[in-house]
mmCIF file of C-alpha atoms in Angstrom:
data_model
loop_
_atom_site.group_PDB
_atom_site.id
_atom_site.type_symbol
_atom_site.label_atom_id
_atom_site.label_comp_id
_atom_site.label_asym_id
_atom_site.label_seq_id
_atom_site.Cartn_x
_atom_site.Cartn_y
_atom_site.Cartn_z
ATOM 1 C CA MET I 13 -10.963 37.157 12.559
ATOM 2 C CA LYS I 14 -10.268 33.884 14.901
ATOM 3 C CA GLU I 15 -13.851 33.481 16.113
ATOM 4 C CA LEU I 16 -13.837 32.509 11.492
ATOM 5 C CA LEU I 17 -11.567 29.897 11.467
ATOM 6 C CA SER I 18 -11.598 26.146 11.032
ATOM 7 C CA LYS I 19 -11.567 24.346 13.979
ATOM 8 C CA ALA I 20 -8.640 21.961 13.375
ATOM 9 C CA TYR I 21 -6.343 25.636 12.024
ATOM 10 C CA ALA I 22 -7.457 26.843 15.433
ATOM 11 C CA LYS I 23 -6.087 23.615 17.120
ATOM 12 C CA THR I 24 -2.525 24.019 15.985
ATOM 13 C CA GLY I 25 -1.795 26.791 17.197
ATOM 14 C CA GLU I 26 1.692 28.828 16.439
ATOM 15 C CA SER I 27 4.203 27.285 14.713
ATOM 16 C CA PHE I 28 7.312 27.703 17.025
ATOM 17 C CA ILE I 29 9.430 26.752 13.469
ATOM 18 C CA SER I 30 8.782 30.235 13.009
ATOM 19 C CA THR I 31 10.431 31.551 16.368
ATOM 20 C CA ILE I 32 13.308 29.250 16.171
ATOM 21 C CA LEU I 33 13.824 30.408 11.884
ATOM 22 C CA THR I 34 13.389 33.929 13.460
ATOM 23 C CA ALA I 35 15.841 33.137 16.138
ATOM 24 C CA ALA I 36 18.111 31.447 13.589
ATOM 25 C CA ALA I 37 18.165 34.942 11.381
ATOM 26 C CA ASP I 38 19.214 36.861 14.320
ATOM 27 C CA PRO I 39 22.990 37.510 13.924
ATOM 28 C CA ASN I 40 23.955 38.936 17.069
ATOM 29 C CA VAL I 41 22.802 35.836 18.525
ATOM 30 C CA ILE I 42 24.106 32.226 18.272
ATOM 31 C CA SER I 43 21.735 29.742 17.564
ATOM 32 C CA PHE I 44 22.186 26.275 17.831
ATOM 33 C CA ALA I 45 18.266 25.911 17.335
ATOM 34 C CA GLY I 46 16.594 25.688 13.105
ATOM 35 C CA GLY I 47 17.928 22.149 11.578
ATOM 36 C CA LEU I 48 19.666 24.601 9.272
ATOM 37 C CA PRO I 49 21.900 22.643 6.356
ATOM 38 C CA ASN I 50 25.587 24.605 6.438
ATOM 39 C CA PRO I 51 26.083 26.622 3.001
ATOM 40 C CA ALA I 52 29.270 25.607 2.313
ATOM 41 C CA SER I 53 27.604 21.881 1.770
ATOM 42 C CA PHE I 54 25.572 23.954 -1.539
ATOM 43 C CA PRO I 55 27.045 23.246 -4.449
ATOM 44 C CA MET I 56 26.539 26.209 -5.976
ATOM 45 C CA GLU I 57 28.864 26.290 -9.334
ATOM 46 C CA ALA I 58 27.795 22.904 -10.215
ATOM 47 C CA LEU I 59 23.987 23.571 -9.438
ATOM 48 C CA LYS I 60 25.249 26.957 -12.094
ATOM 49 C CA GLU I 61 26.361 25.076 -14.477
ATOM 50 C CA SER I 62 22.816 22.272 -14.011
ATOM 51 C CA CYS I 63 20.814 25.187 -14.348
ATOM 52 C CA ASN I 64 22.563 26.520 -18.183
ATOM 53 C CA ASN I 65 21.952 22.997 -19.504
ATOM 54 C CA ILE I 66 18.887 22.125 -18.365
ATOM 55 C CA ILE I 67 17.599 25.316 -20.436
ATOM 56 C CA ASP I 68 19.510 24.787 -23.611
ATOM 57 C CA LYS I 69 18.100 21.500 -23.425
ATOM 58 C CA TYR I 70 14.660 21.060 -23.035
ATOM 59 C CA GLY I 71 13.823 24.849 -23.673
ATOM 60 C CA SER I 72 10.542 25.601 -21.496
ATOM 61 C CA ALA I 73 9.196 22.616 -20.711
ATOM 62 C CA VAL I 74 11.608 23.691 -17.749
ATOM 63 C CA PHE I 75 9.030 26.354 -17.475
ATOM 64 C CA GLN I 76 6.097 24.550 -17.626
ATOM 65 C CA TYR I 77 3.171 22.862 -15.861
ATOM 66 C CA ALA I 78 4.777 19.391 -15.634
ATOM 67 C CA LYS I 79 3.007 15.874 -14.884
ATOM 68 C CA THR I 80 1.313 15.838 -9.841
ATOM 69 C CA GLU I 81 4.115 12.542 -9.979
ATOM 70 C CA GLY I 82 7.060 13.906 -10.842
ATOM 71 C CA LEU I 83 9.330 14.619 -13.982
ATOM 72 C CA GLN I 84 9.532 10.473 -15.037
ATOM 73 C CA ALA I 85 13.081 11.362 -15.687
ATOM 74 C CA PHE I 86 14.241 12.373 -11.541
ATOM 75 C CA ARG I 87 12.101 10.437 -10.430
ATOM 76 C CA GLN I 88 13.682 6.654 -12.555
ATOM 77 C CA TYR I 89 17.106 8.067 -11.388
ATOM 78 C CA LEU I 90 15.463 7.980 -8.448
ATOM 79 C CA ALA I 91 13.714 4.676 -8.772
ATOM 80 C CA GLU I 92 16.930 3.229 -10.585
ATOM 81 C CA ASP I 93 19.244 4.894 -7.114
ATOM 82 C CA TYR I 94 17.566 2.656 -4.102
ATOM 83 C CA ASN I 95 17.147 -0.501 -6.561
ATOM 84 C CA LYS I 96 21.287 -0.518 -6.793
ATOM 85 C CA THR I 97 21.370 0.327 -2.639
ATOM 86 C CA TYR I 98 18.969 -1.676 -0.658
ATOM 87 C CA GLY I 99 18.332 -4.339 -3.966
ATOM 88 C CA VAL I 100 14.795 -3.878 -4.207
ATOM 89 C CA ASN I 101 12.719 -3.670 -7.637
ATOM 90 C CA LEU I 102 11.444 -0.435 -8.531
ATOM 91 C CA ASP I 103 10.330 2.338 -10.505
ATOM 92 C CA ALA I 104 9.234 5.773 -11.753
ATOM 93 C CA ASP I 105 5.489 4.574 -10.459
ATOM 94 C CA ASN I 106 6.995 4.140 -6.851
ATOM 95 C CA ILE I 107 7.948 7.824 -6.341
ATOM 96 C CA VAL I 108 6.498 10.049 -5.867
ATOM 97 C CA VAL I 109 8.048 14.403 -5.507
ATOM 98 C CA THR I 110 6.595 16.642 -2.933
ATOM 99 C CA THR I 111 7.498 20.219 -1.971
ATOM 100 C CA GLY I 112 10.262 18.521 0.368
ATOM 101 C CA SER I 113 8.644 16.267 3.226
ATOM 102 C CA GLN I 114 6.885 17.947 5.061
ATOM 103 C CA GLN I 115 4.022 18.655 2.489
ATOM 104 C CA ALA I 116 4.340 13.949 1.608
ATOM 105 C CA LEU I 117 3.833 14.207 6.033
ATOM 106 C CA ASP I 118 0.320 16.955 4.759
ATOM 107 C CA CYS I 119 -0.118 14.263 2.409
ATOM 108 C CA PHE I 120 -0.133 11.529 4.556
ATOM 109 C CA GLY I 121 -2.918 13.045 7.064
ATOM 110 C CA LYS I 122 -4.774 14.512 4.534
ATOM 111 C CA VAL I 123 -5.521 11.060 2.735
ATOM 112 C CA PHE I 124 -5.252 9.077 5.717
ATOM 113 C CA ILE I 125 -6.567 11.195 9.084
ATOM 114 C CA ASN I 126 -9.904 11.456 10.047
ATOM 115 C CA GLU I 127 -11.133 13.321 13.019
ATOM 116 C CA GLY I 128 -9.642 11.206 15.651
ATOM 117 C CA ASP I 129 -7.208 8.649 13.901
ATOM 118 C CA GLY I 130 -4.499 7.675 15.322
ATOM 119 C CA ILE I 131 -1.354 8.280 14.945
ATOM 120 C CA LEU I 132 1.912 6.272 16.521
ATOM 121 C CA VAL I 133 4.795 8.241 16.868
ATOM 122 C CA GLU I 134 7.921 8.614 19.136
ATOM 123 C CA LYS I 135 8.229 10.079 22.381
ATOM 124 C CA PRO I 136 9.484 13.032 21.353
ATOM 125 C CA SER I 137 8.935 13.577 17.457
ATOM 126 C CA TYR I 138 9.461 15.624 15.140
ATOM 127 C CA LEU I 139 7.550 18.853 16.387
ATOM 128 C CA GLY I 140 6.351 19.916 12.066
ATOM 129 C CA ALA I 141 4.839 16.402 11.723
ATOM 130 C CA PHE I 142 2.960 17.660 14.789
ATOM 131 C CA GLN I 143 2.756 20.461 12.663
ATOM 132 C CA ALA I 144 1.563 19.533 9.230
ATOM 133 C CA PHE I 145 -0.961 16.222 11.249
ATOM 134 C CA ASP I 146 -2.253 18.692 13.907
ATOM 135 C CA GLN I 147 -4.536 20.355 10.747
ATOM 136 C CA TYR I 148 -6.399 16.770 10.846
ATOM 137 C CA CYS I 149 -7.213 15.914 14.238
ATOM 138 C CA PRO I 150 -5.551 12.935 14.852
ATOM 139 C CA GLU I 151 -5.384 11.660 18.143
ATOM 140 C CA TYR I 152 -1.288 10.619 19.355
ATOM 141 C CA TYR I 153 -0.320 7.504 20.096
ATOM 142 C CA PRO I 154 3.510 8.348 21.822
ATOM 143 C CA VAL I 155 6.289 5.018 22.153
ATOM 144 C CA THR I 156 9.708 5.911 23.910
ATOM 145 C CA LEU I 157 12.494 6.452 22.801
ATOM 146 C CA ASN I 158 14.851 4.670 24.037
ATOM 147 C CA ASP I 159 19.379 4.822 22.716
ATOM 148 C CA ASP I 160 19.127 1.509 21.325
ATOM 149 C CA GLY I 161 15.559 2.993 19.605
ATOM 150 C CA LEU I 162 11.420 2.403 20.024
ATOM 151 C CA ASP I 163 11.034 1.424 24.002
ATOM 152 C CA ILE I 164 9.734 -2.831 22.465
ATOM 153 C CA GLU I 165 7.452 -3.425 24.890
ATOM 154 C CA GLU I 166 5.267 -0.564 25.199
ATOM 155 C CA LEU I 167 5.249 -0.531 21.416
ATOM 156 C CA GLU I 168 3.759 -3.731 21.397
ATOM 157 C CA GLU I 169 1.049 -2.490 24.667
ATOM 158 C CA THR I 170 0.367 0.209 22.505
ATOM 159 C CA LEU I 171 -0.668 -1.560 19.479
ATOM 160 C CA GLU I 172 -1.863 -4.386 21.884
ATOM 161 C CA LYS I 173 -4.905 -1.882 23.134
ATOM 162 C CA TYR I 174 -5.067 0.786 20.098
ATOM 163 C CA GLY I 175 -3.957 -1.329 16.832
ATOM 164 C CA ASP I 176 -7.246 -0.629 15.511
ATOM 165 C CA LYS I 177 -7.717 3.246 16.544
ATOM 166 C CA ILE I 178 -4.182 3.895 14.819
ATOM 167 C CA LYS I 179 -4.260 3.700 10.608
ATOM 168 C CA LEU I 180 -0.304 5.760 10.305
ATOM 169 C CA ALA I 181 3.220 5.094 12.116
ATOM 170 C CA TYR I 182 5.570 7.999 12.002
ATOM 171 C CA LEU I 183 8.908 7.076 12.592
ATOM 172 C CA ILE I 184 12.995 8.413 12.033
ATOM 173 C CA PRO I 185 15.090 5.643 12.581
ATOM 174 C CA GLU I 186 17.825 8.144 11.789
ATOM 175 C CA PHE I 187 19.935 9.898 13.888
ATOM 176 C CA GLN I 188 15.923 11.162 14.906
ATOM 177 C CA ASN I 189 14.881 14.370 14.842
ATOM 178 C CA PRO I 190 15.518 15.911 18.585
ATOM 179 C CA THR I 191 17.304 13.754 19.882
ATOM 180 C CA GLY I 192 19.707 12.132 17.506
ATOM 181 C CA LEU I 193 19.405 9.183 18.387
ATOM 182 C CA THR I 194 19.678 5.269 15.821
ATOM 183 C CA TYR I 195 17.790 2.499 15.494
ATOM 184 C CA THR I 196 19.700 -0.697 17.060
ATOM 185 C CA GLU I 197 19.068 -3.025 13.444
ATOM 186 C CA GLU I 198 17.998 -5.298 16.236
ATOM 187 C CA ASN I 199 15.805 -2.763 17.070
ATOM 188 C CA ARG I 200 14.319 -1.958 13.849
ATOM 189 C CA ALA I 201 14.099 -6.001 13.387
ATOM 190 C CA LYS I 202 11.318 -6.645 15.769
ATOM 191 C CA VAL I 203 10.050 -3.638 15.540
ATOM 192 C CA THR I 204 8.929 -4.673 11.171
ATOM 193 C CA GLU I 205 8.007 -8.349 12.673
ATOM 194 C CA ILE I 206 4.982 -5.596 15.134
ATOM 195 C CA LEU I 207 4.239 -3.243 12.504
ATOM 196 C CA LYS I 208 3.139 -6.846 10.273
ATOM 197 C CA LYS I 209 0.293 -7.359 12.401
ATOM 198 C CA TYR I 210 -1.023 -4.978 12.350
ATOM 199 C CA ASN I 211 -2.943 -2.660 9.515
ATOM 200 C CA VAL I 212 -1.191 -0.344 9.677
ATOM 201 C CA VAL I 213 0.868 2.804 7.689
ATOM 202 C CA LEU I 214 4.799 2.860 8.118
ATOM 203 C CA ILE I 215 6.203 6.555 7.275
ATOM 204 C CA GLU I 216 9.259 6.184 7.950
ATOM 205 C CA ASP I 217 10.570 9.799 7.396
ATOM 206 C CA ASP I 218 14.311 9.489 6.568
ATOM 207 C CA PRO I 219 16.242 13.561 4.962
ATOM 208 C CA TYR I 220 19.441 12.903 7.965
ATOM 209 C CA GLY I 221 20.530 8.951 6.864
ATOM 210 C CA GLN I 222 23.155 10.378 4.507
ATOM 211 C CA LEU I 223 24.881 12.732 6.316
ATOM 212 C CA ARG I 224 26.326 9.516 9.168
ATOM 213 C CA PHE I 225 30.165 9.874 9.651
ATOM 214 C CA GLU I 226 30.698 7.147 12.174
ATOM 215 C CA GLY I 227 29.788 4.423 11.934
ATOM 216 C CA THR I 228 27.641 1.854 9.032
ATOM 217 C CA LYS I 229 23.737 2.668 8.081
ATOM 218 C CA PRO I 230 21.315 0.807 9.682
ATOM 219 C CA PRO I 231 18.837 -1.533 7.181
ATOM 220 C CA TYR I 232 15.112 0.648 6.921
ATOM 221 C CA ILE I 233 12.371 -0.377 9.098
ATOM 222 C CA GLY I 234 9.748 -0.491 5.825
ATOM 223 C CA LEU I 235 11.446 -0.671 2.432
ATOM 224 C CA GLY I 236 11.162 -4.102 1.203
ATOM 225 C CA LYS I 237 9.808 -5.635 4.787
ATOM 226 C CA LEU I 238 6.195 -3.905 4.535
ATOM 227 C CA PRO I 239 3.039 -3.191 2.299
ATOM 228 C CA GLN I 240 2.440 -0.883 3.479
ATOM 229 C CA ALA I 241 5.003 1.269 3.763
ATOM 230 C CA ALA I 242 5.751 4.272 3.140
ATOM 231 C CA LEU I 243 9.989 6.190 2.987
ATOM 232 C CA LEU I 244 10.608 9.543 3.006
ATOM 233 C CA GLY I 245 13.112 11.063 1.654
ATOM 234 C CA THR I 246 14.619 14.709 0.456
ATOM 235 C CA PHE I 247 17.735 17.059 -0.649
ATOM 236 C CA SER I 248 17.331 19.875 1.647
ATOM 237 C CA LYS I 249 20.456 18.060 3.251
ATOM 238 C CA VAL I 250 22.300 17.131 0.105
ATOM 239 C CA ALA I 251 22.223 19.913 -2.729
ATOM 240 C CA THR I 252 20.166 23.173 -0.562
ATOM 241 C CA PRO I 253 17.161 23.536 0.722
ATOM 242 C CA GLY I 254 16.015 25.960 -0.851
ATOM 243 C CA MET I 255 14.612 24.276 -3.427
ATOM 244 C CA ARG I 256 12.570 21.939 -1.876
ATOM 245 C CA VAL I 257 12.411 19.012 -3.683
ATOM 246 C CA GLY I 258 11.211 16.693 -1.301
ATOM 247 C CA TYR I 259 9.786 13.007 -1.724
ATOM 248 C CA VAL I 260 7.206 9.587 -1.310
ATOM 249 C CA VAL I 261 9.497 6.204 -2.370
ATOM 250 C CA THR I 262 6.720 3.378 -1.947
ATOM 251 C CA GLU I 263 6.358 -0.199 -3.243
ATOM 252 C CA ASN I 264 2.478 -0.146 -2.255
ATOM 253 C CA LYS I 265 2.335 1.955 -6.799
ATOM 254 C CA GLU I 266 -2.214 1.874 -4.653
ATOM 255 C CA LEU I 267 -0.584 4.029 -1.839
ATOM 256 C CA ALA I 268 2.022 6.540 -3.433
ATOM 257 C CA LYS I 269 -1.279 6.224 -5.886
ATOM 258 C CA TYR I 270 -3.019 7.606 -2.643
ATOM 259 C CA ILE I 271 -0.385 10.600 -2.355
ATOM 260 C CA ALA I 272 -0.420 11.898 -5.890
ATOM 261 C CA MET I 273 -3.847 12.204 -5.785
ATOM 262 C CA ALA I 274 -3.678 14.446 -2.528
ATOM 263 C CA LEU I 275 0.037 16.407 -4.120
ATOM 264 C CA GLU I 276 -2.598 17.377 -6.945
ATOM 265 C CA ALA I 277 -4.984 18.980 -5.056
ATOM 266 C CA THR I 278 -3.117 21.068 -3.481
ATOM 267 C CA SER I 279 -0.373 22.297 -5.311
ATOM 268 C CA LEU I 280 -0.773 20.821 -8.113
ATOM 269 C CA HIS I 281 2.317 19.598 -9.043
ATOM 270 C CA THR I 282 6.362 20.067 -7.290
ATOM 271 C CA ASN I 283 9.163 22.378 -8.530
ATOM 272 C CA ILE I 284 9.652 21.320 -12.225
ATOM 273 C CA PHE I 285 12.642 23.372 -12.228
ATOM 274 C CA SER I 286 14.216 22.186 -9.091
ATOM 275 C CA GLN I 287 13.218 18.769 -10.776
ATOM 276 C CA TYR I 288 14.720 18.992 -14.075
ATOM 277 C CA LEU I 289 18.441 20.653 -12.202
ATOM 278 C CA LEU I 290 18.565 18.165 -9.747
ATOM 279 C CA LEU I 291 18.812 15.322 -12.225
ATOM 280 C CA ASP I 292 21.119 17.534 -14.501
ATOM 281 C CA TYR I 293 23.724 18.015 -11.450
ATOM 282 C CA LEU I 294 23.222 14.018 -10.172
ATOM 283 C CA GLN I 295 24.018 12.442 -13.475
ATOM 284 C CA ASN I 296 26.048 14.931 -14.124
ATOM 285 C CA ASN I 297 28.399 14.991 -10.790
ATOM 286 C CA ASP I 298 29.567 12.818 -8.686
ATOM 287 C CA GLN I 299 27.420 13.094 -5.494
ATOM 288 C CA PRO I 300 28.620 10.553 -3.435
ATOM 289 C CA ALA I 301 31.955 12.809 -3.199
ATOM 290 C CA HIS I 302 29.792 15.650 -2.572
ATOM 291 C CA VAL I 303 27.476 13.536 0.025
ATOM 292 C CA LYS I 304 31.848 12.054 1.878
ATOM 293 C CA ASP I 305 32.667 15.994 2.130
ATOM 294 C CA ILE I 306 29.996 17.312 3.982
ATOM 295 C CA GLN I 307 29.388 13.683 6.214
ATOM 296 C CA ASP I 308 33.257 15.485 6.671
ATOM 297 C CA LEU I 309 32.177 18.899 7.114
ATOM 298 C CA TYR I 310 28.985 17.776 10.075
ATOM 299 C CA ARG I 311 31.450 15.127 11.433
ATOM 300 C CA GLN I 312 33.701 18.047 13.120
ATOM 301 C CA GLN I 313 31.237 20.193 13.805
ATOM 302 C CA CYS I 314 29.021 17.840 15.985
ATOM 303 C CA HIS I 315 33.167 16.610 18.026
ATOM 304 C CA CYS I 316 34.069 20.589 18.211
ATOM 305 C CA MET I 317 29.893 20.735 20.343
ATOM 306 C CA LEU I 318 29.622 18.206 21.814
ATOM 307 C CA ASP I 319 34.009 18.227 23.287
ATOM 308 C CA ALA I 320 32.645 21.783 24.053
ATOM 309 C CA MET I 321 30.148 20.235 26.146
ATOM 310 C CA ASP I 322 31.868 18.311 27.444
ATOM 311 C CA LYS I 323 34.764 20.900 28.551
ATOM 312 C CA TYR I 324 31.895 23.685 29.593
ATOM 313 C CA PHE I 325 28.056 21.975 30.954
ATOM 314 C CA PRO I 326 27.536 21.304 34.007
ATOM 315 C CA GLU I 327 27.802 16.379 35.379
ATOM 316 C CA ASN I 328 24.582 16.436 35.590
ATOM 317 C CA VAL I 329 23.584 18.181 32.060
ATOM 318 C CA THR I 330 23.154 14.202 29.908
ATOM 319 C CA TYR I 331 23.747 14.391 25.937
ATOM 320 C CA THR I 332 23.843 12.182 22.877
ATOM 321 C CA ARG I 333 26.846 11.511 21.463
ATOM 322 C CA PRO I 334 24.941 11.364 17.587
ATOM 323 C CA GLU I 335 27.141 9.976 15.110
ATOM 324 C CA GLY I 336 25.387 11.266 11.860
ATOM 325 C CA GLY I 337 22.555 13.261 11.732
ATOM 326 C CA MET I 338 22.086 18.042 12.366
ATOM 327 C CA PHE I 339 21.135 16.670 16.285
ATOM 328 C CA ILE I 340 22.507 16.788 19.731
ATOM 329 C CA TRP I 341 19.551 16.340 22.633
ATOM 330 C CA ALA I 342 20.657 17.716 25.975
ATOM 331 C CA THR I 343 19.161 16.112 29.451
ATOM 332 C CA LEU I 344 18.740 18.770 32.515
ATOM 333 C CA PRO I 345 18.095 17.479 35.330
ATOM 334 C CA GLU I 346 14.500 16.921 36.814
ATOM 335 C CA GLY I 347 12.587 19.837 37.516
ATOM 336 C CA VAL I 348 14.436 22.583 36.114
ATOM 337 C CA SER I 349 12.179 24.084 32.325
ATOM 338 C CA ALA I 350 13.695 24.306 29.328
ATOM 339 C CA ILE I 351 11.241 26.527 27.898
ATOM 340 C CA LYS I 352 11.990 28.484 31.103
ATOM 341 C CA LEU I 353 15.242 28.877 30.292
ATOM 342 C CA PHE I 354 15.110 30.427 26.774
ATOM 343 C CA PRO I 355 14.184 34.063 27.904
ATOM 344 C CA LYS I 356 18.192 33.880 29.478
ATOM 345 C CA ALA I 357 19.636 31.648 26.773
ATOM 346 C CA ALA I 358 18.390 34.553 24.914
ATOM 347 C CA GLU I 359 19.338 36.942 26.838
ATOM 348 C CA LYS I 360 22.958 36.207 27.196
ATOM 349 C CA GLY I 361 23.505 35.418 23.008
ATOM 350 C CA VAL I 362 22.843 32.411 22.447
ATOM 351 C CA VAL I 363 19.133 29.980 21.577
ATOM 352 C CA TYR I 364 18.639 26.362 21.697
ATOM 353 C CA VAL I 365 14.504 24.320 20.640
ATOM 354 C CA PRO I 366 12.579 22.991 24.186
ATOM 355 C CA GLY I 367 12.488 20.210 24.471
ATOM 356 C CA ASP I 368 8.100 20.773 24.860
ATOM 357 C CA PRO I 369 7.259 21.140 21.122
ATOM 358 C CA PHE I 370 8.877 17.540 19.989
ATOM 359 C CA TYR I 371 6.209 16.141 22.663
ATOM 360 C CA VAL I 372 2.320 15.080 23.482
ATOM 361 C CA GLY I 373 0.304 17.394 26.238
ATOM 362 C CA VAL I 374 4.380 18.278 27.999
ATOM 363 C CA HIS I 375 5.002 20.868 29.327
ATOM 364 C CA ASP I 376 8.174 22.657 30.762
ATOM 365 C CA ALA I 377 10.107 19.136 29.729
ATOM 366 C CA ASN I 378 13.609 18.930 30.940
ATOM 367 C CA THR I 379 15.575 18.231 27.504
ATOM 368 C CA LEU I 380 16.510 21.089 24.932
ATOM 369 C CA ARG I 381 17.657 19.966 21.305
ATOM 370 C CA LEU I 382 20.921 21.337 20.063
ATOM 371 C CA ASN I 383 21.816 22.195 15.900
ATOM 372 C CA PHE I 384 25.311 21.916 15.215
ATOM 373 C CA THR I 385 26.106 22.188 11.573
ATOM 374 C CA ASN I 386 24.791 26.329 11.311
ATOM 375 C CA ALA I 387 27.957 27.618 13.116
ATOM 376 C CA SER I 388 30.638 28.112 13.118
ATOM 377 C CA PRO I 389 33.854 26.203 15.009
ATOM 378 C CA GLU I 390 34.109 29.462 17.066
ATOM 379 C CA ALA I 391 30.807 30.550 17.048
ATOM 380 C CA ILE I 392 30.066 26.570 18.413
ATOM 381 C CA ASP I 393 32.500 26.418 21.323
ATOM 382 C CA LYS I 394 31.987 29.801 22.833
ATOM 383 C CA GLY I 395 27.541 30.304 22.257
ATOM 384 C CA ILE I 396 28.818 26.420 24.531
ATOM 385 C CA HIS I 397 30.195 27.793 27.183
ATOM 386 C CA LEU I 398 27.511 30.709 27.129
ATOM 387 C CA LEU I 399 24.743 28.364 27.373
ATOM 388 C CA GLY I 400 27.126 26.223 29.831
ATOM 389 C CA ASP I 401 27.961 28.295 32.120
ATOM 390 C CA MET I 402 24.294 29.249 32.408
ATOM 391 C CA LEU I 403 23.600 26.100 33.002
ATOM 392 C CA LYS I 404 25.262 25.296 35.849
ATOM 393 C CA GLU I 405 23.785 28.506 37.812
ATOM 394 C CA GLU I 406 20.401 27.161 36.778
ATOM 395 C CA CYS I 407 20.799 23.640 38.221
ATOM 396 C CA ALA I 408 23.001 23.661 40.951
ATOM 397 C CA GLY I 409 22.057 21.646 43.458
ATOM 398 C CA LYS I 410 19.605 20.248 40.931
#
């Protein structure tokens, strides 16, 4: 059957996401691999009540086909929330509801990318974004991600050299996946000023921004500043991932229209039952208090993992110390391949995500991603202890 595959699909290869989810589901393995929210964060009782409410209130409408852009009242609620929080001027037509932010990435690729067109990405970047974009056969232009954000000199050089080829810039400035890093306010301002000079659409992915448990939130790069900017949001991290409700926020209504047209061709519309359900839940519950509970939970889990890494990891392994989000990024000594160590770690009963799939054209990377949100403190300590013992053996003398 392989000879029948399209050229684009044949190039995408096997998804590492499926490998991650399979590993995460094994009860005999301590998994730091999947980006899974803690089930304790799911507001199940409140959602159960909202489920009954919407059926009683709206009847068959919650089960019927719906408008592609999404439920009008839900989109208006989101617009008003962004207006209040960020001082912008949005209405429902500035919002498109998608099946998670993953579908939004696919729509951007569908709308903008011809084979060979350029996408500027962070180095490293979210592997799911590569999976979404790869089917449109783009050229990637990676820019190094430093502790404070994008390497500004490299960003300028890349756009000066390839700006006429680059159509999209895909960035995750807050608790970046995979590194957990956050761009500083100064770095964001510089990125904004540079992007203003080029005819590039900014995709600012913000799935983790509400998960800040330390420090203060910096301003967005694009929202309110760039005419061709879109912000991706999701309820996967602050309500439930299984509903697959994400959304695109853009002040550019022409851009919103294009994304909606791509969405219509892909799935007609996003799950309307979930939109009614989330709207009722948001209107009748203290969502900020719920988010604070998640922040408190993740603060505890993150500190537990960092304390264990401080205790068990060898000194020649370094790692980020995020102020929120879901991930810690570890860097092994040069020449030590995290992907080659993966089977050894799995044998010991602990798994992570090797760095390779987060890069363009990099093999045997000396980096790995650890998720701290979906394991108990006891499992975190045990798993990091097992991983640390292995790393002490493999990294000795490096």
